[in-house]
mmCIF file of C-alpha atoms and ligand atoms in Angstrom:
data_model
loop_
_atom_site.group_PDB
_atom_site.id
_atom_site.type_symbol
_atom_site.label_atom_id
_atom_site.label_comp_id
_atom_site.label_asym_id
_atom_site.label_seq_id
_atom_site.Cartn_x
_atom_site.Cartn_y
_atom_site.Cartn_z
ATOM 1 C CA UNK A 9 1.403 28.050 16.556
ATOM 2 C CA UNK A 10 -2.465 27.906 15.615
ATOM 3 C CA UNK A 11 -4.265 25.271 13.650
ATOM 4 C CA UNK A 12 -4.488 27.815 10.683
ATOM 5 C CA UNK A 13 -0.381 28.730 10.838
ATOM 6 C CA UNK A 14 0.379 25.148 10.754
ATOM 7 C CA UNK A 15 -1.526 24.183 7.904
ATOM 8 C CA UNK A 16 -0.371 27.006 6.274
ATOM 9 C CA UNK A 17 3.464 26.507 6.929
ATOM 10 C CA UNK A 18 3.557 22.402 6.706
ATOM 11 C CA UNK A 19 0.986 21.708 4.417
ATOM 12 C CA UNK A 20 -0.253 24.275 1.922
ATOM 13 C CA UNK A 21 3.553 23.630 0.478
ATOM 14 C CA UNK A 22 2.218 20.344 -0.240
ATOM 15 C CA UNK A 23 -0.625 21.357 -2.841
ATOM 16 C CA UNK A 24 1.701 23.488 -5.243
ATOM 17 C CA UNK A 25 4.564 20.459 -5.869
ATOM 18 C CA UNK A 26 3.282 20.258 -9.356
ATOM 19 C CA UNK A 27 1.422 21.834 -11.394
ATOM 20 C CA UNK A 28 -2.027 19.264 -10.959
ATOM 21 C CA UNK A 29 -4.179 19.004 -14.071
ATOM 22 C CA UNK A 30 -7.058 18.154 -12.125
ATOM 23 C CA UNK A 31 -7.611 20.385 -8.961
ATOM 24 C CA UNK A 32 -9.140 23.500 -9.573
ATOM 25 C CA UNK A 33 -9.498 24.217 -5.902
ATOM 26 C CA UNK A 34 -6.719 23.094 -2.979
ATOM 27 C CA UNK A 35 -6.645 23.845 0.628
ATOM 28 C CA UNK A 36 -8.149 26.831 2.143
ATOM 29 C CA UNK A 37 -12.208 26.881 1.196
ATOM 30 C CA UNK A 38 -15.005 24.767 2.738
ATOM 31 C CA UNK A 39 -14.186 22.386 0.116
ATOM 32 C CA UNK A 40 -11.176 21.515 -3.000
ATOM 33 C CA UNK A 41 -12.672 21.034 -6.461
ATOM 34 C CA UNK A 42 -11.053 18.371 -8.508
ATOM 35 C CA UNK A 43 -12.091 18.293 -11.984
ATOM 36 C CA UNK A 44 -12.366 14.659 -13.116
ATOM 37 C CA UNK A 45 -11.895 14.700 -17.158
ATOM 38 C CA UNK A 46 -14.252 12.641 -19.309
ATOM 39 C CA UNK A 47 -13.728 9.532 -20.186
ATOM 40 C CA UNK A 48 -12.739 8.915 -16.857
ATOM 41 C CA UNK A 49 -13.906 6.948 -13.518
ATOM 42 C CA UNK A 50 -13.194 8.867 -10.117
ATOM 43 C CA UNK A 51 -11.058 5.998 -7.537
ATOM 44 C CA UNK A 52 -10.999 6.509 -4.718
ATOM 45 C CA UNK A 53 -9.961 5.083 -1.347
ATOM 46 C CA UNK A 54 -9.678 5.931 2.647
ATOM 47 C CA UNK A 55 -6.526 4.556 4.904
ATOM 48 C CA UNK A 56 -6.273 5.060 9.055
ATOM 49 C CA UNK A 57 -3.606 4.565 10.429
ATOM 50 C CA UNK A 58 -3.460 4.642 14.491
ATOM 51 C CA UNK A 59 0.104 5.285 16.315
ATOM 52 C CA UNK A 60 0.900 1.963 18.363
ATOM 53 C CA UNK A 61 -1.412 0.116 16.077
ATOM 54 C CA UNK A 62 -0.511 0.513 12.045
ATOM 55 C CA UNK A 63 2.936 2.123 13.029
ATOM 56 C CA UNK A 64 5.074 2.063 16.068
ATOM 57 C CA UNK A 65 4.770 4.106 19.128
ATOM 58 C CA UNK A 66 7.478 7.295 18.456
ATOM 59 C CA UNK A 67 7.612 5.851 14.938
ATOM 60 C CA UNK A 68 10.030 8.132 12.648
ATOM 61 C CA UNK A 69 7.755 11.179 11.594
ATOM 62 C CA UNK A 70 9.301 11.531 7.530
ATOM 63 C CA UNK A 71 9.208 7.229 7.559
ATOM 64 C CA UNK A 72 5.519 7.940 8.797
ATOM 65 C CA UNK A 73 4.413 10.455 6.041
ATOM 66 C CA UNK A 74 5.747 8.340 3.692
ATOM 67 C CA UNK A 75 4.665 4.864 4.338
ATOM 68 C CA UNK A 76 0.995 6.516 5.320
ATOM 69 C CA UNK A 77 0.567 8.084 1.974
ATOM 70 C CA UNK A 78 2.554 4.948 0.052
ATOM 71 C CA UNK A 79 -0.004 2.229 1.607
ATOM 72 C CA UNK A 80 -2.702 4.450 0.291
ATOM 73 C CA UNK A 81 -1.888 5.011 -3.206
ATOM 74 C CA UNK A 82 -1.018 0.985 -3.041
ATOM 75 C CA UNK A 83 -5.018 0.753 -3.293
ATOM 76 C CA UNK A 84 -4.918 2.670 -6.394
ATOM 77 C CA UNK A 85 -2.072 0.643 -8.154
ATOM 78 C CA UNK A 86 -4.065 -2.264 -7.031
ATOM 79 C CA UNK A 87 -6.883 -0.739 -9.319
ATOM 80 C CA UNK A 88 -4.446 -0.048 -11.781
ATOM 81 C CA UNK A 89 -5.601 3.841 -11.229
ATOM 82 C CA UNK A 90 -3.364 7.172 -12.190
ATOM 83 C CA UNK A 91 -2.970 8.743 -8.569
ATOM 84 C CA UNK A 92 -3.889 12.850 -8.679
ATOM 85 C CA UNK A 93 -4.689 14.045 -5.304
ATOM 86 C CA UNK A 94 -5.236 13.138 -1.718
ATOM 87 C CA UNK A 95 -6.786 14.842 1.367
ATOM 88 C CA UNK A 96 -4.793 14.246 4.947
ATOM 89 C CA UNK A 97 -7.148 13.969 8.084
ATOM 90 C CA UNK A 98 -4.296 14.715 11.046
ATOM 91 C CA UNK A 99 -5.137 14.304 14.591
ATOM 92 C CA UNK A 100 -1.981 15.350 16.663
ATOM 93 C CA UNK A 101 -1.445 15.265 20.008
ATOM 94 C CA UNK A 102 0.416 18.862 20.106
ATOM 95 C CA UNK A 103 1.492 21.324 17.826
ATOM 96 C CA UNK A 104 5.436 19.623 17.433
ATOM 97 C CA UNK A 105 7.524 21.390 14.731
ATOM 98 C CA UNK A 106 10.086 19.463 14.572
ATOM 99 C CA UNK A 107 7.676 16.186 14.115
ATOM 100 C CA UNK A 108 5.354 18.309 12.093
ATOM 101 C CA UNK A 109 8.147 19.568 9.528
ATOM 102 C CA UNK A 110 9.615 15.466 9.359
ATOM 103 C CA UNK A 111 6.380 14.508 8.811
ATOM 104 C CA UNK A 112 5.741 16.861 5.810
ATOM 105 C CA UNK A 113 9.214 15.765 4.545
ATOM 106 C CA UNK A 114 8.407 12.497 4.221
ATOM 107 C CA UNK A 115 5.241 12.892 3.021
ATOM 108 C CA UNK A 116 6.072 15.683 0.177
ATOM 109 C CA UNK A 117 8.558 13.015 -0.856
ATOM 110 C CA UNK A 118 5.832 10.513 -1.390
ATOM 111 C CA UNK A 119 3.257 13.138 -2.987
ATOM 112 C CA UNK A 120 6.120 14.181 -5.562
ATOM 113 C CA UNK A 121 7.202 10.499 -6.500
ATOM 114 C CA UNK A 122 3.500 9.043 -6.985
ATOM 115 C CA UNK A 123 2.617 12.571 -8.718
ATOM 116 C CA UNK A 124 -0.015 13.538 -6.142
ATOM 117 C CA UNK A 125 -0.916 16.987 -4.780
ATOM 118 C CA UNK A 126 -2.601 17.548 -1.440
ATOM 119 C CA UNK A 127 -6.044 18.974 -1.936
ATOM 120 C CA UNK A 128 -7.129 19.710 1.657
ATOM 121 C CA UNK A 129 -7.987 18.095 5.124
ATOM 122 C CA UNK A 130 -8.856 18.141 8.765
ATOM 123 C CA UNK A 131 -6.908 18.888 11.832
ATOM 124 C CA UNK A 132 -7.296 17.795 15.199
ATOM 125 C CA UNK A 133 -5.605 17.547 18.916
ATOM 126 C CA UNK A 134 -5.730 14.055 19.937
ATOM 127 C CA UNK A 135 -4.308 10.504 20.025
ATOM 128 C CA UNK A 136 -1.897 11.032 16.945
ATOM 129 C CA UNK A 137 -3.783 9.199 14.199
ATOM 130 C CA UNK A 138 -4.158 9.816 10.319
ATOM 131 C CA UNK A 139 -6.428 9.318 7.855
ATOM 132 C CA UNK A 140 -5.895 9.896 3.935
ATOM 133 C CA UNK A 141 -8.033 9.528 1.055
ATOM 134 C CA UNK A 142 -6.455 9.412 -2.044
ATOM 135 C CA UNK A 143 -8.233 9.796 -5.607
ATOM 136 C CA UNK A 144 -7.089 8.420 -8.922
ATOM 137 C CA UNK A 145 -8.336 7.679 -12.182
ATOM 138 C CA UNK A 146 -8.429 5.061 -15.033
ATOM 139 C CA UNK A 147 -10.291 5.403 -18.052
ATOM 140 C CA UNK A 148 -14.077 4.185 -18.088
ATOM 141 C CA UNK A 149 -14.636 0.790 -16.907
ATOM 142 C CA UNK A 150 -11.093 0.098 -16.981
ATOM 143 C CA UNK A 151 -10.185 -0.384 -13.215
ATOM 144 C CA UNK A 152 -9.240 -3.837 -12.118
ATOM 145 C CA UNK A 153 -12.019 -5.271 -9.782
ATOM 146 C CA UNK A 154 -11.293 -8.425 -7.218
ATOM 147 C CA UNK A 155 -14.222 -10.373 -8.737
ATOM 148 C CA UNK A 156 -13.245 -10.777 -12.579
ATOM 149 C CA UNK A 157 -10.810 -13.533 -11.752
ATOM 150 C CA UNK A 158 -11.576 -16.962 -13.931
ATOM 151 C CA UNK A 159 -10.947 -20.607 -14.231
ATOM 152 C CA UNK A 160 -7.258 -20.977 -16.060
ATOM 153 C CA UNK A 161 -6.055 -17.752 -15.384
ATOM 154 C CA UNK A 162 -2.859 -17.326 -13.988
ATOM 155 C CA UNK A 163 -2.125 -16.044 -10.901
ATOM 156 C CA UNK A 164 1.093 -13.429 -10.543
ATOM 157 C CA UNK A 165 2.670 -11.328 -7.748
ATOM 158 C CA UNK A 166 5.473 -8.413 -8.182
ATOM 159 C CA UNK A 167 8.933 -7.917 -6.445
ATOM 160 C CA UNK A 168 9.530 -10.675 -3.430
ATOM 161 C CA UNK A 169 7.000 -11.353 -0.557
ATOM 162 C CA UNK A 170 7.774 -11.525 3.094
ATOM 163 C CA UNK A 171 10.328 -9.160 3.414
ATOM 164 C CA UNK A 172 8.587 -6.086 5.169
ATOM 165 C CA UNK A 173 6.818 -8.626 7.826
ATOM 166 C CA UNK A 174 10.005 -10.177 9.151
ATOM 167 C CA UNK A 175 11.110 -6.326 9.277
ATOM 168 C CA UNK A 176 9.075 -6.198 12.513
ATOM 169 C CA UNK A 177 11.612 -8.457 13.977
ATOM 170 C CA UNK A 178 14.262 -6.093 13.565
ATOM 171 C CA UNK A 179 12.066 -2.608 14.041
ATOM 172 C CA UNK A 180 14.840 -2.384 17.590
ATOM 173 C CA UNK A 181 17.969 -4.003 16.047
ATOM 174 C CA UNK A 182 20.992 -1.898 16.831
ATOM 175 C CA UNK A 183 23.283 -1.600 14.142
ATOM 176 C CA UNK A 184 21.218 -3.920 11.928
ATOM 177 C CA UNK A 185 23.404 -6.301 9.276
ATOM 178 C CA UNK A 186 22.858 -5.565 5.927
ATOM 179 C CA UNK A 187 20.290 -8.384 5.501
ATOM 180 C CA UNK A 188 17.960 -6.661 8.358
ATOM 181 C CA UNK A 189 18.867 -3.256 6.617
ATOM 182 C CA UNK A 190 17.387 -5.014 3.702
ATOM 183 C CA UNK A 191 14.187 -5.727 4.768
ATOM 184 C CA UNK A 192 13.889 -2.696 7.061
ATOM 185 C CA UNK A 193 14.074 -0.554 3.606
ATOM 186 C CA UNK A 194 11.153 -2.777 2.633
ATOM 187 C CA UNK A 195 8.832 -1.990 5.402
ATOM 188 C CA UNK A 196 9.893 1.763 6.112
ATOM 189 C CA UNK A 197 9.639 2.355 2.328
ATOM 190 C CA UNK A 198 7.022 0.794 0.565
ATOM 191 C CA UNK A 199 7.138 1.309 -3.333
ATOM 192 C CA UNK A 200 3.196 1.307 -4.411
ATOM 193 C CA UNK A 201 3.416 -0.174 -7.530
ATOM 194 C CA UNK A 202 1.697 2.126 -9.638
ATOM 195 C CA UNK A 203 3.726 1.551 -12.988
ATOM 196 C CA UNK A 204 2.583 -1.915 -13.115
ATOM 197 C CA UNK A 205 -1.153 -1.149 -11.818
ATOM 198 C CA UNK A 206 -1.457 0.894 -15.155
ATOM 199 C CA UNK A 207 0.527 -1.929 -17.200
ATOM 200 C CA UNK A 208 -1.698 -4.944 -16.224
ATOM 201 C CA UNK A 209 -5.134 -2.825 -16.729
ATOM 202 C CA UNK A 210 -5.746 -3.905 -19.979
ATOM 203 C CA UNK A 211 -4.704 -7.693 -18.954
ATOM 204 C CA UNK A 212 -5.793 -8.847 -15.428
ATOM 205 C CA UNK A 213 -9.093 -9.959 -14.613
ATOM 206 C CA UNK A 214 -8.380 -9.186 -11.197
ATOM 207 C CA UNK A 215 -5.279 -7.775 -8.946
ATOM 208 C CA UNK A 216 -5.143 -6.620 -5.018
ATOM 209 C CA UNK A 217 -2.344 -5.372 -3.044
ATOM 210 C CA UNK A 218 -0.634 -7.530 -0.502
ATOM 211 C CA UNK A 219 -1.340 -5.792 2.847
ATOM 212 C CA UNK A 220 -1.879 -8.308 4.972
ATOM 213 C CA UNK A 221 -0.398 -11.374 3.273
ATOM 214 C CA UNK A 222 -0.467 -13.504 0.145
ATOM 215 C CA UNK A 223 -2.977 -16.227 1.290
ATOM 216 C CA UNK A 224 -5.243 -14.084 3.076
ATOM 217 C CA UNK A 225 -5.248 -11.109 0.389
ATOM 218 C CA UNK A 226 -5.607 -13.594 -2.757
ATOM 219 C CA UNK A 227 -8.095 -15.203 -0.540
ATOM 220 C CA UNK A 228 -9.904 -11.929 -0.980
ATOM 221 C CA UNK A 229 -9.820 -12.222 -4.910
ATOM 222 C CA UNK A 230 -11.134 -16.155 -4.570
ATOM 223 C CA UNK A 231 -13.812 -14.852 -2.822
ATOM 224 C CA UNK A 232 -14.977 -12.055 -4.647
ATOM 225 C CA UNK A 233 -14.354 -14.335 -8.012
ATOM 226 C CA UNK A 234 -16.037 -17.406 -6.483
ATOM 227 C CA UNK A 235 -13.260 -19.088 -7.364
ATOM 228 C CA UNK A 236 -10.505 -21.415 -5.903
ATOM 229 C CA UNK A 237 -6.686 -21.518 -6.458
ATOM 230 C CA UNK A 238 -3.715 -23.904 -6.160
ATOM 231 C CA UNK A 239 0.207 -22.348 -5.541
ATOM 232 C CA UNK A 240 3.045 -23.935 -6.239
ATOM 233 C CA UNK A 241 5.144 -22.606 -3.170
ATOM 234 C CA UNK A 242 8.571 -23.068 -5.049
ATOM 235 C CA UNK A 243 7.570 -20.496 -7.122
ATOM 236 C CA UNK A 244 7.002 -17.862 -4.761
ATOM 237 C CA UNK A 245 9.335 -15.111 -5.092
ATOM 238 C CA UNK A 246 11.667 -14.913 -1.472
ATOM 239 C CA UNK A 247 14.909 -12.464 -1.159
ATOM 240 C CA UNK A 248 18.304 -13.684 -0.483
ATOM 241 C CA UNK A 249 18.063 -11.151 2.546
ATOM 242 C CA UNK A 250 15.318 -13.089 3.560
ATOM 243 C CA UNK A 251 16.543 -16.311 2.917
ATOM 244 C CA UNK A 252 19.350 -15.754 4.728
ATOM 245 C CA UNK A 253 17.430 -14.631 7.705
ATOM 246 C CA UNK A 254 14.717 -16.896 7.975
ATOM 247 C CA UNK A 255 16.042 -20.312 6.664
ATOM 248 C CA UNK A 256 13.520 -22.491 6.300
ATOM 249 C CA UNK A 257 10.841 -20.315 7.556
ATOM 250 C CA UNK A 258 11.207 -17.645 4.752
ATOM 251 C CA UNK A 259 8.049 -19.314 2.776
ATOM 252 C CA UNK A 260 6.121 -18.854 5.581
ATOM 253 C CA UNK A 261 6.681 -15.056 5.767
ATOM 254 C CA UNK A 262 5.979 -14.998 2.360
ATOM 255 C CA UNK A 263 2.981 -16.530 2.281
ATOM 256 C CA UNK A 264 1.669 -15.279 5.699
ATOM 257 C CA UNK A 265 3.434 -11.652 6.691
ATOM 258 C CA UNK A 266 1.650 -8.302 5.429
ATOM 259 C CA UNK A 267 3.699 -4.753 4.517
ATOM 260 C CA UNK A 268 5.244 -5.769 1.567
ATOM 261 C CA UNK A 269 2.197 -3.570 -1.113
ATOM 262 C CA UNK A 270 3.523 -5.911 -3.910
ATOM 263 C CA UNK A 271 0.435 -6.644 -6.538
ATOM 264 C CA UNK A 272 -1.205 -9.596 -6.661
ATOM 265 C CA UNK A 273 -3.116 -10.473 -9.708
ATOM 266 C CA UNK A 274 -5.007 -12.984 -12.332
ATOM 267 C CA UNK A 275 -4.281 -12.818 -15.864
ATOM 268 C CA UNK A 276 -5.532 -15.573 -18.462
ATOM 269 C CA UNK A 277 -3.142 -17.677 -20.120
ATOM 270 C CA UNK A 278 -3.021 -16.514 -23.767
ATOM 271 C CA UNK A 279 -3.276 -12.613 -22.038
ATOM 272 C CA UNK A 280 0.017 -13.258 -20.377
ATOM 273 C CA UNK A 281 1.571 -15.267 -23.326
ATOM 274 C CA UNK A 282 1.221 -12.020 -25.751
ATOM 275 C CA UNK A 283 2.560 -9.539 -22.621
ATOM 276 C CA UNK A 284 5.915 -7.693 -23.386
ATOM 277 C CA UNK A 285 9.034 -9.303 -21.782
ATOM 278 C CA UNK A 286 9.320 -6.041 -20.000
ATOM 279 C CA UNK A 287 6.019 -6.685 -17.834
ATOM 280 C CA UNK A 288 6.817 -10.023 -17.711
ATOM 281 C CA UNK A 289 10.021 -10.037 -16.121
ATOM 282 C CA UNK A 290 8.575 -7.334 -13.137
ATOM 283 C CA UNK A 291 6.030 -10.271 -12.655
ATOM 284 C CA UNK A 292 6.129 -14.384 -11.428
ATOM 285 C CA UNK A 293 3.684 -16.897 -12.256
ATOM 286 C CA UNK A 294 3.161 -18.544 -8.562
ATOM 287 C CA UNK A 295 -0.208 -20.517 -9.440
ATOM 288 C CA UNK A 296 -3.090 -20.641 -11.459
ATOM 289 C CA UNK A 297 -7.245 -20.084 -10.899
ATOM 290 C CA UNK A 298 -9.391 -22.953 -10.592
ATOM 291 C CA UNK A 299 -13.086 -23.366 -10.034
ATOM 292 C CA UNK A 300 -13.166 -26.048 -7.335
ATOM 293 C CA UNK A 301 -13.123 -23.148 -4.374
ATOM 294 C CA UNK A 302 -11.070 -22.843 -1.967
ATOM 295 C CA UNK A 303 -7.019 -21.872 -1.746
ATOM 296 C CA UNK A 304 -4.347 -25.053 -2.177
ATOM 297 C CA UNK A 305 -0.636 -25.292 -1.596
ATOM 298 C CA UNK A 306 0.650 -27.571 -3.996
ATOM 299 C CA UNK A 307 -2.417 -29.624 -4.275
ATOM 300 C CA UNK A 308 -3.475 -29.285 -0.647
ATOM 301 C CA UNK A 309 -6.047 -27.501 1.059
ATOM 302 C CA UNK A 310 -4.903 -24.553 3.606
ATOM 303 C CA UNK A 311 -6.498 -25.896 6.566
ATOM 304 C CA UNK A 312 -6.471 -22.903 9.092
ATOM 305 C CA UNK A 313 -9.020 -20.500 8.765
ATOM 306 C CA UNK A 314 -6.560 -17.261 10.421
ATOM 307 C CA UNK A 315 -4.192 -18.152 6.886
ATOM 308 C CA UNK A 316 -6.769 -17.328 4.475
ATOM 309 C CA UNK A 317 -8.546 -14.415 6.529
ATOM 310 C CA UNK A 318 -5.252 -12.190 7.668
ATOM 311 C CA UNK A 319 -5.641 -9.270 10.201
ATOM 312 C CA UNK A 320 -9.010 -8.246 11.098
ATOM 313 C CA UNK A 321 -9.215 -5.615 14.102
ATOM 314 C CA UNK A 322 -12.345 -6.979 15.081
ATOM 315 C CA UNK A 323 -12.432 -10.634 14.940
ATOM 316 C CA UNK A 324 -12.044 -12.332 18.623
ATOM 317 C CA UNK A 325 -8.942 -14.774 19.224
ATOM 318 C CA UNK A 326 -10.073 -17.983 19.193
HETATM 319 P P1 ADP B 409 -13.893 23.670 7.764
HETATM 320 O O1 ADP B 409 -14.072 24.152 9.164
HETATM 321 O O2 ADP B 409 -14.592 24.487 6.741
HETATM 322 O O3 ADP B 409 -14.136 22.207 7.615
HETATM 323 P P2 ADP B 409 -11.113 23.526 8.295
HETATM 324 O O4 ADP B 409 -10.925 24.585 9.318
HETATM 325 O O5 ADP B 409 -11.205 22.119 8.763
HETATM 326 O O6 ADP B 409 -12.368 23.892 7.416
HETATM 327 O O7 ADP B 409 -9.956 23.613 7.198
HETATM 328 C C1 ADP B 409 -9.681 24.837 6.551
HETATM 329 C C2 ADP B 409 -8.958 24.533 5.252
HETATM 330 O O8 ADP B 409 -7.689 23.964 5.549
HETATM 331 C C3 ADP B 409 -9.711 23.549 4.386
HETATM 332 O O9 ADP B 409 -9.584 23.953 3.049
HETATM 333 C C4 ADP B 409 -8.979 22.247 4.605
HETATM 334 O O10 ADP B 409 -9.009 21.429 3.462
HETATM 335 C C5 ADP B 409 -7.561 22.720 4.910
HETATM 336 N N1 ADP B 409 -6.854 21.776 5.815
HETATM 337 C C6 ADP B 409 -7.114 21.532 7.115
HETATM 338 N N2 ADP B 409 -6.246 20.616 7.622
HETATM 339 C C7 ADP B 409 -5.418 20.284 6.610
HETATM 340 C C8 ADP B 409 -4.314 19.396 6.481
HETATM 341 N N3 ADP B 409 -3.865 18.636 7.489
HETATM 342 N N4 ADP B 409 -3.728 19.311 5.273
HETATM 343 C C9 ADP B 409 -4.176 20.053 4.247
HETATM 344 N N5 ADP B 409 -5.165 20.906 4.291
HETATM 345 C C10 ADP B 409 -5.813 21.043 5.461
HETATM 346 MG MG1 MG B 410 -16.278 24.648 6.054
#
């Protein structure tokens, strides 16, 4: 099978799941055309994801498609942006159908549930590796920035944190108990929450996605805000799956582990006092924005640096 048959039989399918509002052009010129209405800001966002680095080695191909385009699109709900469209960069190592038609499962799956098309891409024989950028909008000026977090304001996060990083203790487990199953779900199947993005537009001064951990991603948000924080850890929202797991240690996945593409975000006080009960109860209040810098767990300072800065590929171990 040639390049051209394989884009044509896996993933041209992929750019007529809906009819798409917005893309005038899809796969098969030099270029798509996406017409961007006005009244409207253009988000967009790039993801790479390496095999044995962002996924397991012989990681599940339909898991794969989905999780790749879901941690994309997480950037948009982050941003509070209405997903349209994405472009897939593939670099395969061969020409697998069976991998190739799992693959386009999963990630059809993800397109039709966010209400994305594919607009085009790029493939390549190599190391298998992907890359997707994914473009959304919001109405002018409306996206929700890192920086616009301010003294007072309260800090919120969706669903429970910590579930998707324990996951990777379990990745092997043989007939997992329904507890691991659990939290497996969670990192196999991440749920951008793009709903919510949308919901809190007109309300947060701020919101991220947690990728690579609570203290190091709101870290991100204190930063850009120059701003500092304080977190009452009781009120961090843990599952009973991994409560039950981790014991005592549960907080610290919470805090610390990545995967989970919850929001995290700032909204003032009298903001979040007028909010519908409906967003309210898809959100908890775990701490509140204050201008002495610097990020505190229940009055004290975190003290190591690798809390507050999460992964980064390039950063030497100490
Ligand atoms: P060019 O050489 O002009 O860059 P390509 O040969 O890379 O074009 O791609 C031909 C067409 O197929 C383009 O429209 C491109 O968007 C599309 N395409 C290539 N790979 C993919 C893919 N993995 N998914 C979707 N569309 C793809
Ligand atoms: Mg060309």
């Amino acid at each position: 099978m040639g390049e051209f048959e394989l884009i044509r039989r896996y993933f041209m399918p992929l750019s007529r799941l809906h009819g798409s509002r917005s893309i005038v052009l899809g796969p098969g010129d030099d270029c798509a055309i996406q017409r961007v209405p006005s009244g409207s800001d253009l988000v967009f966002s790039i993801d790479t994801l390496v095999e044995g680095v962002h996924f397991p080695l012989n990681y599940r191909p339909d898991y794969l498609g989905w999780r790749a385009l879901a941690v994309a699109v997480s950037d948009l709900a982050a941003m509070g942006a209405d997903p349209t469209c994405f472009t897939l960069a593939l670099t395969l190592p061969e020409a697998d159908e069976t991998w190739l038609r799992d693959f386009a499962f999963g990630l059809g799956k993800a397109a039709e549930s966010f209400g994305m098309v594919l607009a085009g891409g790029d493939t390549t024989r190599g190391p298998l590796a992907l890359s997707l950028q994914v473009h959304g909008q919001v109405p002018i000026g409306a996206a929700i920035c890192r920086s616009g977090a301010g003294p007072g304001d309260l800090i919120v996060v969706s669903g429970t944190l910590g579930d998707a990083g324990a996951a990777l203790d379990y990745l092997e487990a043989q007939g997992p108990s329904k507890d691991e199953e659990f939290v497996l779900e969670r990192y196999h199947h991440p749920e951008p929450r793009l709903a919510l993005g949308t919901a809190l537009r007109s309300r947060a001064t701020a919101a991220i996605d947690v990728s690579d951990g609570l203290l190091a991603d709101l870290g991100h948000i204190l930063e850009a805000s120059s701003v500092g924080a304080n977190i009452e850890c009781a009120r961090v929202p843990v599952s009973p799956a991994l409560t039950r797991l981790k014991g005592s240690e549960a907080l610290d996945y919470a805090l610390r582990s990545g995967d989970d593409y919850e929001l995290c975000a700032t909204v003032p006080e009298a903001i979040w006092g007028d909010a519908p009960s409906s967003l309210k109860q898809q959100l908890t209040v775990i701490g509140v924005i204050e201008q002495a810098p610097g990020l505190r767990l229940d009055g004290a300072a975190v003290v190591s640096e690798s809390d507050v800065v999460g992964f980064d590929h390039f950063r030497r171990k100490a």
